[in-house]
Amino acid sequence: MGKRSDFVRVERDFYPTPLAAVEPLIAHLPYSFDYVEPCAGDGRLIKHIDELTEGHGECLFASDIEPRGHMISRCDTFDVDITGLGIDFCITNPPWDRRILHPFIAHWMQQAPTWVLFDADWMHTKQSAILMTYCDKIVSVGRVKWIEDSKGVGKDNCAWYLFNIMKEPHTTTEFYGRTA
């Protein structure tokens, strides 16, 4: 699960997104918006966004390489192209494996501003340097309880990152710390 965890990883990094991880994001979304969810799993993130925005955030397309919900298309995220469709955002909790995550961010931010949930420590690494030039916002989430029945929370702090290919060069990334 994390770099300091001795838990066996769940195949394909299927960790449904808990409500508490989505709540900090909502204040940074417009009142009404359309989005895609290309790593939808069982659709939990979509359900939480719908509940928290009272239906003002509409998921127009959801997919996963191994869908676990009836409204989620089976496809590889790198085969999806929404360029020119006027989608406001890509919003997702993708696999955190850097071999997938970095190309994922590069692929999606070229299509729409992309909100991605993953470990907060990443922003402090050398490997983040190039992608951070496209990061408009970081919203701190803190530690997340990924496994519902577990006694504790994960060992890594998490954050939502907003990547945008249209970000003005040399502008500051806005950081929002935890409010609760």
PDB file of C-alpha atoms in Angstrom:
ATOM      1  CA  MET A   1       0.000   0.000   0.000  1.00  0.00           C
ATOM      2  CA  GLY A   2       2.650   2.554   1.000  1.00  0.00           C
ATOM      3  CA  LYS A   3       6.407   2.773   1.217  1.00  0.00           C
ATOM      4  CA  ARG A   4       6.392   1.930   4.934  1.00  0.00           C
ATOM      5  CA  SER A   5       3.611  -0.638   4.895  1.00  0.00           C
ATOM      6  CA  ASP A   6       3.961  -4.371   5.275  1.00  0.00           C
ATOM      7  CA  PHE A   7       0.476  -5.041   3.895  1.00  0.00           C
ATOM      8  CA  VAL A   8       0.216  -7.030   0.697  1.00  0.00           C
ATOM      9  CA  ARG A   9      -0.848  -4.698  -2.099  1.00  0.00           C
ATOM     10  CA  VAL A  10      -4.282  -5.191  -3.542  1.00  0.00           C
ATOM     11  CA  GLU A  11      -4.095  -6.287  -7.169  1.00  0.00           C
ATOM     12  CA  ARG A  12      -4.181  -3.327  -9.601  1.00  0.00           C
ATOM     13  CA  ASP A  13      -4.098  -0.949  -6.596  1.00  0.00           C
ATOM     14  CA  PHE A  14      -7.866  -1.131  -6.136  1.00  0.00           C
ATOM     15  CA  TYR A  15      -8.450   0.978  -3.041  1.00  0.00           C
ATOM     16  CA  PRO A  16     -11.912   2.602  -3.215  1.00  0.00           C
ATOM     17  CA  THR A  17     -11.769   6.314  -2.489  1.00  0.00           C
ATOM     18  CA  PRO A  18     -13.270   7.082   0.939  1.00  0.00           C
ATOM     19  CA  LEU A  19     -15.623  10.019   1.432  1.00  0.00           C
ATOM     20  CA  ALA A  20     -13.167  11.732   3.811  1.00  0.00           C
ATOM     21  CA  ALA A  21     -10.570  11.883   1.017  1.00  0.00           C
ATOM     22  CA  VAL A  22     -13.003  13.636  -1.339  1.00  0.00           C
ATOM     23  CA  GLU A  23     -14.391  16.246   1.066  1.00  0.00           C
ATOM     24  CA  PRO A  24     -11.333  18.598   0.924  1.00  0.00           C
ATOM     25  CA  LEU A  25     -11.544  18.733  -2.889  1.00  0.00           C
ATOM     26  CA  ILE A  26     -15.121  19.983  -3.166  1.00  0.00           C
ATOM     27  CA  ALA A  27     -14.403  23.604  -2.145  1.00  0.00           C
ATOM     28  CA  HIS A  28     -11.963  23.844  -5.082  1.00  0.00           C
ATOM     29  CA  LEU A  29     -14.469  22.829  -7.741  1.00  0.00           C
ATOM     30  CA  PRO A  30     -16.883  25.234  -9.443  1.00  0.00           C
ATOM     31  CA  TYR A  31     -20.575  25.177  -8.566  1.00  0.00           C
ATOM     32  CA  SER A  32     -21.400  23.220 -11.705  1.00  0.00           C
ATOM     33  CA  PHE A  33     -18.967  21.132 -13.774  1.00  0.00           C
ATOM     34  CA  ASP A  34     -18.582  18.097 -16.022  1.00  0.00           C
ATOM     35  CA  TYR A  35     -15.799  15.575 -15.558  1.00  0.00           C
ATOM     36  CA  VAL A  36     -14.417  12.176 -16.512  1.00  0.00           C
ATOM     37  CA  GLU A  37     -13.174   9.483 -14.143  1.00  0.00           C
ATOM     38  CA  PRO A  38     -10.695   7.212 -16.000  1.00  0.00           C
ATOM     39  CA  CYS A  39      -9.707   5.033 -12.996  1.00  0.00           C
ATOM     40  CA  ALA A  40     -13.218   4.582 -11.665  1.00  0.00           C
ATOM     41  CA  GLY A  41     -12.939   1.140 -10.054  1.00  0.00           C
ATOM     42  CA  ASP A  42     -16.336   0.629  -8.407  1.00  0.00           C
ATOM     43  CA  GLY A  43     -17.466   4.232  -8.931  1.00  0.00           C
ATOM     44  CA  ARG A  44     -17.058   5.271  -5.307  1.00  0.00           C
ATOM     45  CA  LEU A  45     -15.352   8.608  -6.151  1.00  0.00           C
ATOM     46  CA  ILE A  46     -18.171   9.459  -8.567  1.00  0.00           C
ATOM     47  CA  LYS A  47     -20.761   8.649  -5.896  1.00  0.00           C
ATOM     48  CA  HIS A  48     -19.005  10.876  -3.344  1.00  0.00           C
ATOM     49  CA  ILE A  49     -18.670  13.817  -5.749  1.00  0.00           C
ATOM     50  CA  ASP A  50     -22.344  13.508  -6.652  1.00  0.00           C
ATOM     51  CA  GLU A  51     -23.379  13.507  -2.985  1.00  0.00           C
ATOM     52  CA  LEU A  52     -21.043  16.309  -1.918  1.00  0.00           C
ATOM     53  CA  THR A  53     -21.950  18.618  -4.824  1.00  0.00           C
ATOM     54  CA  GLU A  54     -25.663  17.776  -4.601  1.00  0.00           C
ATOM     55  CA  GLY A  55     -25.571  16.641  -8.219  1.00  0.00           C
ATOM     56  CA  HIS A  56     -23.843  19.738  -9.629  1.00  0.00           C
ATOM     57  CA  GLY A  57     -20.809  17.704 -10.700  1.00  0.00           C
ATOM     58  CA  GLU A  58     -21.696  15.391 -13.568  1.00  0.00           C
ATOM     59  CA  CYS A  59     -19.491  12.479 -14.565  1.00  0.00           C
ATOM     60  CA  LEU A  60     -19.856  12.163 -18.343  1.00  0.00           C
ATOM     61  CA  PHE A  61     -17.545   9.163 -18.754  1.00  0.00           C
ATOM     62  CA  ALA A  62     -16.147   6.605 -16.325  1.00  0.00           C
ATOM     63  CA  SER A  63     -13.720   3.843 -17.193  1.00  0.00           C
ATOM     64  CA  ASP A  64     -11.266   1.430 -15.642  1.00  0.00           C
ATOM     65  CA  ILE A  65      -8.943  -1.286 -16.857  1.00  0.00           C
ATOM     66  CA  GLU A  66     -10.925  -3.635 -14.582  1.00  0.00           C
ATOM     67  CA  PRO A  67     -14.340  -2.050 -13.924  1.00  0.00           C
ATOM     68  CA  ARG A  68     -16.171  -3.034 -10.752  1.00  0.00           C
ATOM     69  CA  GLY A  69     -19.406  -1.210 -11.462  1.00  0.00           C
ATOM     70  CA  HIS A  70     -22.095  -1.548 -14.128  1.00  0.00           C
ATOM     71  CA  MET A  71     -21.834   2.031 -15.451  1.00  0.00           C
ATOM     72  CA  ILE A  72     -18.049   1.927 -15.895  1.00  0.00           C
ATOM     73  CA  SER A  73     -16.521   1.179 -19.304  1.00  0.00           C
ATOM     74  CA  ARG A  74     -13.644  -1.269 -19.641  1.00  0.00           C
ATOM     75  CA  CYS A  75     -10.695   0.419 -21.296  1.00  0.00           C
ATOM     76  CA  ASP A  76      -7.109   1.443 -20.773  1.00  0.00           C
ATOM     77  CA  THR A  77      -6.860   5.060 -19.618  1.00  0.00           C
ATOM     78  CA  PHE A  78      -4.175   5.743 -22.229  1.00  0.00           C
ATOM     79  CA  ASP A  79      -6.620   4.844 -25.016  1.00  0.00           C
ATOM     80  CA  VAL A  80      -9.146   7.502 -23.939  1.00  0.00           C
ATOM     81  CA  ASP A  81      -9.150  10.840 -25.765  1.00  0.00           C
ATOM     82  CA  ILE A  82     -11.655  13.528 -24.752  1.00  0.00           C
ATOM     83  CA  THR A  83      -9.799  16.404 -26.423  1.00  0.00           C
ATOM     84  CA  GLY A  84     -12.215  18.974 -27.780  1.00  0.00           C
ATOM     85  CA  LEU A  85     -15.282  17.679 -25.924  1.00  0.00           C
ATOM     86  CA  GLY A  86     -15.378  20.594 -23.485  1.00  0.00           C
ATOM     87  CA  ILE A  87     -14.979  18.495 -20.336  1.00  0.00           C
ATOM     88  CA  ASP A  88     -14.125  20.691 -17.349  1.00  0.00           C
ATOM     89  CA  PHE A  89     -11.954  18.183 -15.460  1.00  0.00           C
ATOM     90  CA  CYS A  90     -10.524  14.750 -15.161  1.00  0.00           C
ATOM     91  CA  ILE A  91     -10.926  13.749 -11.484  1.00  0.00           C
ATOM     92  CA  THR A  92      -9.484  10.465 -10.265  1.00  0.00           C
ATOM     93  CA  ASN A  93      -7.602   8.398  -7.716  1.00  0.00           C
ATOM     94  CA  PRO A  94      -5.172   6.547 -10.016  1.00  0.00           C
ATOM     95  CA  PRO A  95      -2.619   3.840  -9.221  1.00  0.00           C
ATOM     96  CA  TRP A  96       0.308   5.429  -7.375  1.00  0.00           C
ATOM     97  CA  ASP A  97       2.996   3.397  -9.152  1.00  0.00           C
ATOM     98  CA  ARG A  98       5.216   6.096 -10.693  1.00  0.00           C
ATOM     99  CA  ARG A  99       5.627   4.076 -13.911  1.00  0.00           C
ATOM    100  CA  ILE A 100       1.885   4.555 -14.433  1.00  0.00           C
ATOM    101  CA  LEU A 101       1.224   7.791 -12.528  1.00  0.00           C
ATOM    102  CA  HIS A 102       3.664  10.077 -14.365  1.00  0.00           C
ATOM    103  CA  PRO A 103       2.544   9.118 -17.891  1.00  0.00           C
ATOM    104  CA  PHE A 104      -1.061   9.233 -16.650  1.00  0.00           C
ATOM    105  CA  ILE A 105      -0.695  12.867 -15.514  1.00  0.00           C
ATOM    106  CA  ALA A 106       1.037  13.836 -18.769  1.00  0.00           C
ATOM    107  CA  HIS A 107      -1.687  12.139 -20.844  1.00  0.00           C
ATOM    108  CA  TRP A 108      -4.688  13.605 -19.025  1.00  0.00           C
ATOM    109  CA  MET A 109      -3.524  17.170 -18.346  1.00  0.00           C
ATOM    110  CA  GLN A 110      -3.226  17.633 -22.115  1.00  0.00           C
ATOM    111  CA  GLN A 111      -6.929  16.867 -22.440  1.00  0.00           C
ATOM    112  CA  ALA A 112      -8.442  18.680 -19.451  1.00  0.00           C
ATOM    113  CA  PRO A 113      -7.355  20.163 -16.124  1.00  0.00           C
ATOM    114  CA  THR A 114      -6.714  17.026 -14.065  1.00  0.00           C
ATOM    115  CA  TRP A 115      -7.326  16.492 -10.343  1.00  0.00           C
ATOM    116  CA  VAL A 116      -5.354  13.503  -9.074  1.00  0.00           C
ATOM    117  CA  LEU A 117      -5.306  12.059  -5.536  1.00  0.00           C
ATOM    118  CA  PHE A 118      -2.022  10.519  -4.395  1.00  0.00           C
ATOM    119  CA  ASP A 119       0.717  10.795  -1.803  1.00  0.00           C
ATOM    120  CA  ALA A 120       1.634  14.283  -0.599  1.00  0.00           C
ATOM    121  CA  ASP A 121       5.327  13.465  -0.241  1.00  0.00           C
ATOM    122  CA  TRP A 122       5.700  13.242  -4.035  1.00  0.00           C
ATOM    123  CA  MET A 123       5.826  17.020  -4.436  1.00  0.00           C
ATOM    124  CA  HIS A 124       9.110  17.088  -2.507  1.00  0.00           C
ATOM    125  CA  THR A 125      10.940  14.624  -4.751  1.00  0.00           C
ATOM    126  CA  LYS A 126      13.242  15.258  -7.704  1.00  0.00           C
ATOM    127  CA  GLN A 127      11.010  13.126  -9.919  1.00  0.00           C
ATOM    128  CA  SER A 128       8.176  15.635  -9.474  1.00  0.00           C
ATOM    129  CA  ALA A 129      10.085  18.653 -10.813  1.00  0.00           C
ATOM    130  CA  ILE A 130       8.862  18.668 -14.414  1.00  0.00           C
ATOM    131  CA  LEU A 131       5.243  17.805 -13.650  1.00  0.00           C
ATOM    132  CA  MET A 132       5.107  20.349 -10.805  1.00  0.00           C
ATOM    133  CA  THR A 133       5.581  23.111 -13.380  1.00  0.00           C
ATOM    134  CA  TYR A 134       2.027  22.246 -14.508  1.00  0.00           C
ATOM    135  CA  CYS A 135       0.545  21.982 -11.028  1.00  0.00           C
ATOM    136  CA  ASP A 136      -1.932  24.802 -10.288  1.00  0.00           C
ATOM    137  CA  LYS A 137      -3.150  23.660  -6.857  1.00  0.00           C
ATOM    138  CA  ILE A 138      -2.414  21.193  -4.102  1.00  0.00           C
ATOM    139  CA  VAL A 139      -5.118  20.443  -1.556  1.00  0.00           C
ATOM    140  CA  SER A 140      -3.948  18.580   1.530  1.00  0.00           C
ATOM    141  CA  VAL A 141      -6.022  15.601   2.647  1.00  0.00           C
ATOM    142  CA  GLY A 142      -3.804  14.033   5.316  1.00  0.00           C
ATOM    143  CA  ARG A 143      -3.819  10.332   6.094  1.00  0.00           C
ATOM    144  CA  VAL A 144      -6.615   8.292   4.596  1.00  0.00           C
ATOM    145  CA  LYS A 145      -8.297   5.119   5.855  1.00  0.00           C
ATOM    146  CA  TRP A 146      -8.147   3.162   2.591  1.00  0.00           C
ATOM    147  CA  ILE A 147      -9.316  -0.167   3.957  1.00  0.00           C
ATOM    148  CA  GLU A 148     -12.750   0.213   5.573  1.00  0.00           C
ATOM    149  CA  ASP A 149     -12.427  -2.563   8.146  1.00  0.00           C
ATOM    150  CA  SER A 150      -8.872  -1.727   9.197  1.00  0.00           C
ATOM    151  CA  LYS A 151      -8.050  -0.344  12.634  1.00  0.00           C
ATOM    152  CA  GLY A 152      -5.972   2.577  11.407  1.00  0.00           C
ATOM    153  CA  VAL A 153      -5.251   4.915   8.549  1.00  0.00           C
ATOM    154  CA  GLY A 154      -2.628   4.682   5.817  1.00  0.00           C
ATOM    155  CA  LYS A 155       0.954   5.669   6.604  1.00  0.00           C
ATOM    156  CA  ASP A 156       1.266   8.267   3.842  1.00  0.00           C
ATOM    157  CA  ASN A 157      -0.287  11.730   3.817  1.00  0.00           C
ATOM    158  CA  CYS A 158      -2.306  12.401   0.675  1.00  0.00           C
ATOM    159  CA  ALA A 159      -3.193  15.429  -1.410  1.00  0.00           C
ATOM    160  CA  TRP A 160      -5.243  16.382  -4.416  1.00  0.00           C
ATOM    161  CA  TYR A 161      -3.092  17.861  -7.199  1.00  0.00           C
ATOM    162  CA  LEU A 162      -4.535  19.922 -10.052  1.00  0.00           C
ATOM    163  CA  PHE A 163      -2.429  19.601 -13.218  1.00  0.00           C
ATOM    164  CA  ASN A 164      -3.110  21.920 -16.126  1.00  0.00           C
ATOM    165  CA  ILE A 165      -1.132  22.102 -19.378  1.00  0.00           C
ATOM    166  CA  MET A 166      -2.359  25.712 -19.744  1.00  0.00           C
ATOM    167  CA  LYS A 167      -0.763  26.850 -16.474  1.00  0.00           C
ATOM    168  CA  GLU A 168       1.167  30.056 -16.979  1.00  0.00           C
ATOM    169  CA  PRO A 169       4.932  29.449 -16.773  1.00  0.00           C
ATOM    170  CA  HIS A 170       6.587  30.555 -13.543  1.00  0.00           C
ATOM    171  CA  THR A 171       3.317  31.022 -11.666  1.00  0.00           C
ATOM    172  CA  THR A 172       3.125  29.790  -8.111  1.00  0.00           C
ATOM    173  CA  THR A 173       1.338  26.590  -7.222  1.00  0.00           C
ATOM    174  CA  GLU A 174      -1.408  27.340  -4.692  1.00  0.00           C
ATOM    175  CA  PHE A 175      -1.236  25.154  -1.590  1.00  0.00           C
ATOM    176  CA  TYR A 176      -4.175  24.566   0.709  1.00  0.00           C
ATOM    177  CA  GLY A 177      -3.408  22.950   4.042  1.00  0.00           C
ATOM    178  CA  ARG A 178      -5.813  20.897   6.076  1.00  0.00           C
ATOM    179  CA  THR A 179      -8.761  22.682   7.574  1.00  0.00           C
ATOM    180  CA  ALA A 180      -9.950  19.858   9.800  1.00  0.00           C
TER     181      ALA A 180
END
